[in-house]
Amino acid sequence: MTELLVPHPRFITLEGGEGAGKSTALAAVREALQSSGYEVVRTREPGGTPLAEKIRGLLLENRPSAGGSEALVPETELLLMFAARAQHVREVIRPALQRGAYVVCDRFTDSSYAYQGAGRGLDQSWIEDLERRAVGLRPGLTLLLDLDVRQGRARTRGRDLWPDRIESEQDDFFERVRECFRLRAAADPGRFRLIDATRPAAVVASEVGAVVSEWLRHAG
Ligand SMILES: Nc1ncnc2c1ncn2[C@@H]1O[C@H](COP(=O)(O)OP(=O)(O)O)[C@@H](O)[C@H]1O
Ligand SMILES: [Mg+2]
């Protein structure tokens, strides 16, 4: 049976390209929520459960699997992303929401539209179907950290001595990813907040905190 896509006000996601500052912003989101007294569960995708983290390993491993030159094809990449997500939603996200916690997740389904859809060229309606059937849940609030692709790369250069499989893509791939994120944000202003991530980290963090406080005034 097809599940409905229900946006949950206590489910907050961070999206954006490599080096946009998602992990940095996540700390600001958590701080804003905790200072209001809420329990916060922080998690990430792909991953978030022991099994889903194993799938993450398969997805990001930057060499053909042992024993051959077999590369991960786009269709497998998409299905593994959703396999991990189905597990994550049922084992971690929904239980936390049900007991009244806030859940803050570094990447979620929007990243599949951007990377496997716009980036790899897979059909959007297939992703929509997987989102409805395998996930059935949407964040109430999504912070999109928007940054020039080259600027993002420059930020991660120090971190990524060994870039993962997806980070090793070319700039045109990441341009498609960025454009898809921006289009999704423009199409759903009720859920998305577009954050200009070119500014210094402290400025971004304070805007992120303000966005979350504003969200709490309405949804909390
Ligand atoms: N606004 C910012 N300005 C400059 N550098 C930043 C900013 N935000 C994060 N960084 C730095 O850029 C790198 C990538 O940030 P990170 O939060 O890990 O990005 P992401 O999780 O989106 O890949 C880190 O070294 C971080 O300290
Ligand atoms: Mg990160």
mmCIF file of C-alpha atoms and ligand atoms in Angstrom:
data_model
loop_
_atom_site.group_PDB
_atom_site.id
_atom_site.type_symbol
_atom_site.label_atom_id
_atom_site.label_comp_id
_atom_site.label_asym_id
_atom_site.label_seq_id
_atom_site.Cartn_x
_atom_site.Cartn_y
_atom_site.Cartn_z
ATOM 1 C CA MET A 1 0.000 0.000 0.000
ATOM 2 C CA THR A 2 1.224 3.485 -0.788
ATOM 3 C CA GLU A 3 1.961 5.462 2.336
ATOM 4 C CA LEU A 4 1.104 9.117 2.588
ATOM 5 C CA LEU A 5 3.869 11.704 2.749
ATOM 6 C CA VAL A 6 3.378 13.395 6.049
ATOM 7 C CA PRO A 7 5.488 16.460 6.939
ATOM 8 C CA HIS A 8 6.422 16.366 10.616
ATOM 9 C CA PRO A 9 7.033 19.689 12.424
ATOM 10 C CA ARG A 10 9.643 18.172 14.746
ATOM 11 C CA PHE A 11 11.686 16.702 11.897
ATOM 12 C CA ILE A 12 14.346 19.145 10.636
ATOM 13 C CA THR A 13 16.835 18.421 7.841
ATOM 14 C CA LEU A 14 19.975 20.101 6.530
ATOM 15 C CA GLU A 15 20.716 19.965 2.844
ATOM 16 C CA GLY A 16 23.312 21.373 0.472
ATOM 17 C CA GLY A 17 26.429 20.463 -1.437
ATOM 18 C CA GLU A 18 29.802 19.249 -0.239
ATOM 19 C CA GLY A 19 31.426 21.734 2.141
ATOM 20 C CA ALA A 20 28.347 23.980 2.339
ATOM 21 C CA GLY A 21 28.501 23.772 6.132
ATOM 22 C CA LYS A 22 25.749 21.270 6.958
ATOM 23 C CA SER A 23 27.639 19.639 9.810
ATOM 24 C CA THR A 24 28.580 23.054 11.182
ATOM 25 C CA ALA A 25 24.963 24.278 10.960
ATOM 26 C CA LEU A 26 23.687 21.122 12.615
ATOM 27 C CA ALA A 27 25.379 22.167 15.837
ATOM 28 C CA ALA A 28 23.555 25.515 15.700
ATOM 29 C CA VAL A 29 20.201 23.804 15.139
ATOM 30 C CA ARG A 30 20.790 21.480 18.053
ATOM 31 C CA GLU A 31 21.802 24.343 20.321
ATOM 32 C CA ALA A 32 18.686 26.360 19.479
ATOM 33 C CA LEU A 33 16.448 23.362 20.203
ATOM 34 C CA GLN A 34 18.198 22.328 23.390
ATOM 35 C CA SER A 35 18.152 25.848 24.786
ATOM 36 C CA SER A 36 14.365 25.668 24.435
ATOM 37 C CA GLY A 37 14.411 22.473 26.493
ATOM 38 C CA TYR A 38 13.683 19.902 23.813
ATOM 39 C CA GLU A 39 15.228 16.456 23.490
ATOM 40 C CA VAL A 40 17.209 16.407 20.246
ATOM 41 C CA VAL A 41 18.238 13.359 18.251
ATOM 42 C CA ARG A 42 20.926 14.160 15.707
ATOM 43 C CA THR A 43 21.514 11.805 12.862
ATOM 44 C CA ARG A 44 22.734 11.640 9.275
ATOM 45 C CA GLU A 45 22.208 10.044 5.893
ATOM 46 C CA PRO A 46 23.066 7.774 4.353
ATOM 47 C CA GLY A 47 23.276 5.936 7.663
ATOM 48 C CA GLY A 48 21.837 6.496 11.123
ATOM 49 C CA THR A 49 21.389 2.832 12.148
ATOM 50 C CA PRO A 50 24.008 0.055 12.264
ATOM 51 C CA LEU A 51 22.592 -1.576 9.121
ATOM 52 C CA ALA A 52 22.167 1.748 7.303
ATOM 53 C CA GLU A 53 25.760 2.689 8.180
ATOM 54 C CA LYS A 54 26.895 -0.560 6.522
ATOM 55 C CA ILE A 55 24.972 0.470 3.410
ATOM 56 C CA ARG A 56 26.661 3.894 3.662
ATOM 57 C CA GLY A 57 29.983 2.067 3.491
ATOM 58 C CA LEU A 58 28.925 0.372 0.242
ATOM 59 C CA LEU A 59 27.705 3.685 -1.202
ATOM 60 C CA LEU A 60 30.727 5.825 -0.419
ATOM 61 C CA GLU A 61 33.561 3.344 -0.770
ATOM 62 C CA ASN A 62 35.796 4.879 -3.402
ATOM 63 C CA ARG A 63 37.121 1.810 -5.134
ATOM 64 C CA PRO A 64 35.552 -1.067 -6.980
ATOM 65 C CA SER A 65 34.533 -3.810 -4.590
ATOM 66 C CA ALA A 66 37.131 -6.412 -3.783
ATOM 67 C CA GLY A 67 37.587 -9.028 -6.434
ATOM 68 C CA GLY A 68 36.793 -7.081 -9.556
ATOM 69 C CA SER A 69 36.333 -3.816 -11.379
ATOM 70 C CA GLU A 70 32.601 -3.677 -10.690
ATOM 71 C CA ALA A 71 31.313 -0.127 -10.287
ATOM 72 C CA LEU A 72 28.099 0.825 -8.500
ATOM 73 C CA VAL A 73 25.501 1.610 -11.193
ATOM 74 C CA PRO A 74 23.140 4.596 -10.632
ATOM 75 C CA GLU A 75 20.071 2.387 -10.126
ATOM 76 C CA THR A 76 21.846 0.431 -7.385
ATOM 77 C CA GLU A 77 22.978 3.684 -5.803
ATOM 78 C CA LEU A 78 19.385 4.969 -5.664
ATOM 79 C CA LEU A 79 17.976 1.733 -4.235
ATOM 80 C CA LEU A 80 20.707 1.442 -1.614
ATOM 81 C CA MET A 81 20.042 5.047 -0.539
ATOM 82 C CA PHE A 82 16.366 4.242 -0.067
ATOM 83 C CA ALA A 83 17.098 0.882 1.574
ATOM 84 C CA ALA A 84 19.168 2.722 4.188
ATOM 85 C CA ARG A 85 16.505 5.435 4.531
ATOM 86 C CA ALA A 86 13.629 2.966 5.024
ATOM 87 C CA GLN A 87 15.567 1.408 7.878
ATOM 88 C CA HIS A 88 16.548 4.769 9.368
ATOM 89 C CA VAL A 89 12.988 6.138 9.331
ATOM 90 C CA ARG A 90 11.494 3.101 11.050
ATOM 91 C CA GLU A 91 14.278 2.329 13.523
ATOM 92 C CA VAL A 92 15.309 5.844 14.589
ATOM 93 C CA ILE A 93 13.379 8.800 13.185
ATOM 94 C CA ARG A 94 9.759 7.787 13.754
ATOM 95 C CA PRO A 95 10.331 6.350 17.237
ATOM 96 C CA ALA A 96 12.093 9.572 18.290
ATOM 97 C CA LEU A 97 9.307 11.765 16.878
ATOM 98 C CA GLN A 98 6.702 9.596 18.553
ATOM 99 C CA ARG A 99 8.237 10.088 21.989
ATOM 100 C CA GLY A 100 8.238 13.864 21.455
ATOM 101 C CA ALA A 101 11.870 14.505 20.509
ATOM 102 C CA TYR A 102 13.111 16.735 17.701
ATOM 103 C CA VAL A 103 15.104 14.946 15.017
ATOM 104 C CA VAL A 104 17.827 16.838 13.148
ATOM 105 C CA CYS A 105 19.181 14.990 10.141
ATOM 106 C CA ASP A 106 22.229 15.823 8.004
ATOM 107 C CA ARG A 107 20.825 15.087 4.506
ATOM 108 C CA PHE A 108 17.558 13.284 3.708
ATOM 109 C CA THR A 109 15.337 12.549 0.689
ATOM 110 C CA ASP A 110 15.993 15.938 -0.956
ATOM 111 C CA SER A 111 19.561 14.727 -1.467
ATOM 112 C CA SER A 112 18.253 11.758 -3.486
ATOM 113 C CA TYR A 113 16.338 14.080 -5.804
ATOM 114 C CA ALA A 114 19.490 16.183 -6.174
ATOM 115 C CA TYR A 115 22.227 13.538 -6.435
ATOM 116 C CA GLN A 116 20.548 10.442 -7.874
ATOM 117 C CA GLY A 117 17.897 12.420 -9.777
ATOM 118 C CA ALA A 118 19.544 15.573 -11.155
ATOM 119 C CA GLY A 119 23.131 14.339 -10.702
ATOM 120 C CA ARG A 120 22.856 10.786 -12.071
ATOM 121 C CA GLY A 121 19.874 11.452 -14.333
ATOM 122 C CA LEU A 122 17.447 8.946 -12.794
ATOM 123 C CA ASP A 123 13.724 9.489 -13.281
ATOM 124 C CA GLN A 124 12.167 11.834 -10.717
ATOM 125 C CA SER A 125 8.855 9.951 -10.657
ATOM 126 C CA TRP A 126 10.695 6.810 -9.547
ATOM 127 C CA ILE A 127 12.207 8.773 -6.643
ATOM 128 C CA GLU A 128 8.775 10.188 -5.761
ATOM 129 C CA ASP A 129 7.397 6.672 -5.679
ATOM 130 C CA LEU A 130 10.206 5.439 -3.422
ATOM 131 C CA GLU A 131 9.718 8.454 -1.171
ATOM 132 C CA ARG A 132 6.026 7.645 -0.738
ATOM 133 C CA ARG A 133 6.409 3.906 -0.334
ATOM 134 C CA ALA A 134 9.710 3.459 1.492
ATOM 135 C CA VAL A 135 9.859 6.677 3.522
ATOM 136 C CA GLY A 136 6.364 8.133 3.972
ATOM 137 C CA LEU A 137 7.718 11.066 5.962
ATOM 138 C CA ARG A 138 8.902 14.562 5.148
ATOM 139 C CA PRO A 139 10.690 17.103 7.289
ATOM 140 C CA GLY A 140 8.613 20.052 8.444
ATOM 141 C CA LEU A 141 11.630 22.307 8.040
ATOM 142 C CA THR A 142 14.603 22.003 5.684
ATOM 143 C CA LEU A 143 17.565 24.364 5.804
ATOM 144 C CA LEU A 144 19.269 24.532 2.416
ATOM 145 C CA LEU A 145 22.849 25.765 2.735
ATOM 146 C CA ASP A 146 23.562 27.220 -0.662
ATOM 147 C CA LEU A 147 27.118 27.721 -1.828
ATOM 148 C CA ASP A 148 29.052 27.977 -5.063
ATOM 149 C CA VAL A 149 30.365 24.528 -6.067
ATOM 150 C CA ARG A 150 34.003 25.628 -6.257
ATOM 151 C CA GLN A 151 33.809 27.381 -2.915
ATOM 152 C CA GLY A 152 32.430 24.202 -1.348
ATOM 153 C CA ARG A 153 35.232 22.155 -2.868
ATOM 154 C CA ALA A 154 37.837 24.582 -1.551
ATOM 155 C CA ARG A 155 36.404 24.133 1.953
ATOM 156 C CA THR A 156 36.529 20.344 1.881
ATOM 157 C CA ARG A 157 39.929 20.079 0.218
ATOM 158 C CA GLY A 158 41.737 19.925 3.544
ATOM 159 C CA ARG A 159 39.279 17.430 5.025
ATOM 160 C CA ASP A 160 39.112 15.061 2.089
ATOM 161 C CA LEU A 161 42.530 13.601 1.560
ATOM 162 C CA TRP A 162 40.630 10.615 0.216
ATOM 163 C CA PRO A 163 37.378 11.892 -1.314
ATOM 164 C CA ASP A 164 34.518 9.378 -1.221
ATOM 165 C CA ARG A 165 32.914 7.942 -4.359
ATOM 166 C CA ILE A 166 30.321 10.703 -4.743
ATOM 167 C CA GLU A 167 32.690 13.522 -3.744
ATOM 168 C CA SER A 168 34.924 12.384 -6.617
ATOM 169 C CA GLU A 169 32.383 13.517 -9.245
ATOM 170 C CA GLN A 170 33.097 16.455 -11.560
ATOM 171 C CA ASP A 171 31.886 20.046 -11.172
ATOM 172 C CA ASP A 172 29.049 19.730 -13.731
ATOM 173 C CA PHE A 173 27.525 16.952 -11.610
ATOM 174 C CA PHE A 174 27.581 19.227 -8.547
ATOM 175 C CA GLU A 175 26.160 22.146 -10.567
ATOM 176 C CA ARG A 176 23.132 19.977 -11.420
ATOM 177 C CA VAL A 177 22.846 18.980 -7.764
ATOM 178 C CA ARG A 178 22.915 22.605 -6.621
ATOM 179 C CA GLU A 179 20.358 23.698 -9.210
ATOM 180 C CA CYS A 180 17.993 20.895 -8.178
ATOM 181 C CA PHE A 181 18.228 21.878 -4.505
ATOM 182 C CA ARG A 182 17.511 25.519 -5.394
ATOM 183 C CA LEU A 183 14.510 24.591 -7.544
ATOM 184 C CA ARG A 184 13.074 22.375 -4.826
ATOM 185 C CA ALA A 185 13.492 25.171 -2.287
ATOM 186 C CA ALA A 186 11.792 27.680 -4.568
ATOM 187 C CA ALA A 187 8.906 25.273 -5.183
ATOM 188 C CA ASP A 188 8.241 24.669 -1.483
ATOM 189 C CA PRO A 189 8.889 27.838 0.515
ATOM 190 C CA GLY A 190 6.736 26.562 3.391
ATOM 191 C CA ARG A 191 9.263 23.848 4.158
ATOM 192 C CA PHE A 192 12.575 25.258 2.897
ATOM 193 C CA ARG A 193 14.709 28.116 4.190
ATOM 194 C CA LEU A 194 17.485 29.099 1.795
ATOM 195 C CA ILE A 195 20.627 30.010 3.711
ATOM 196 C CA ASP A 196 23.413 31.942 1.980
ATOM 197 C CA ALA A 197 26.355 29.792 3.057
ATOM 198 C CA THR A 198 29.045 32.022 1.543
ATOM 199 C CA ARG A 199 29.110 34.130 4.714
ATOM 200 C CA PRO A 200 31.402 33.460 7.693
ATOM 201 C CA ALA A 201 30.480 30.424 9.809
ATOM 202 C CA ALA A 202 29.436 32.552 12.802
ATOM 203 C CA VAL A 203 27.004 34.573 10.658
ATOM 204 C CA VAL A 204 25.523 31.419 9.127
ATOM 205 C CA ALA A 205 25.195 29.818 12.574
ATOM 206 C CA SER A 206 23.362 32.826 13.968
ATOM 207 C CA GLU A 207 20.922 32.872 11.029
ATOM 208 C CA VAL A 208 20.358 29.142 11.450
ATOM 209 C CA GLY A 209 19.624 29.687 15.149
ATOM 210 C CA ALA A 210 17.178 32.483 14.305
ATOM 211 C CA VAL A 211 15.376 30.340 11.715
ATOM 212 C CA VAL A 212 14.953 27.523 14.231
ATOM 213 C CA SER A 213 13.731 29.885 16.968
ATOM 214 C CA GLU A 214 11.209 31.329 14.548
ATOM 215 C CA TRP A 215 10.105 27.794 13.611
ATOM 216 C CA LEU A 216 9.627 26.936 17.294
ATOM 217 C CA ARG A 217 7.419 29.986 17.801
ATOM 218 C CA HIS A 218 5.051 28.622 15.162
ATOM 219 C CA ALA A 219 5.424 24.853 15.350
ATOM 220 C CA GLY A 220 6.748 24.200 18.862
HETATM 221 N N1 LIG B 1 30.464 29.612 6.668
HETATM 222 C C1 LIG B 1 31.671 29.036 6.571
HETATM 223 N N2 LIG B 1 32.733 29.748 6.117
HETATM 224 C C2 LIG B 1 33.939 29.159 6.000
HETATM 225 N N3 LIG B 1 34.212 27.880 6.286
HETATM 226 C C3 LIG B 1 33.194 27.131 6.741
HETATM 227 C C4 LIG B 1 31.876 27.657 6.904
HETATM 228 N N4 LIG B 1 31.074 26.672 7.362
HETATM 229 C C5 LIG B 1 31.834 25.575 7.483
HETATM 230 N N5 LIG B 1 33.116 25.839 7.122
HETATM 231 C C6 LIG B 1 34.252 24.914 7.077
HETATM 232 O O1 LIG B 1 34.155 24.228 5.834
HETATM 233 C C7 LIG B 1 34.387 22.846 5.991
HETATM 234 C C8 LIG B 1 33.135 22.065 5.582
HETATM 235 O O2 LIG B 1 32.082 22.339 6.502
HETATM 236 P P1 LIG B 1 31.041 21.186 6.905
HETATM 237 O O3 LIG B 1 30.156 21.749 7.960
HETATM 238 O O4 LIG B 1 31.788 19.935 7.218
HETATM 239 O O5 LIG B 1 30.267 21.045 5.522
HETATM 240 P P2 LIG B 1 29.334 19.868 5.011
HETATM 241 O O6 LIG B 1 28.911 19.091 6.219
HETATM 242 O O7 LIG B 1 28.195 20.588 4.350
HETATM 243 O O8 LIG B 1 30.133 19.093 4.021
HETATM 244 C C9 LIG B 1 34.777 22.638 7.439
HETATM 245 O O9 LIG B 1 36.188 22.663 7.509
HETATM 246 C C10 LIG B 1 34.160 23.839 8.147
HETATM 247 O O10 LIG B 1 34.906 24.187 9.287
HETATM 248 MG MG MG B 2 29.079 17.089 6.678
#
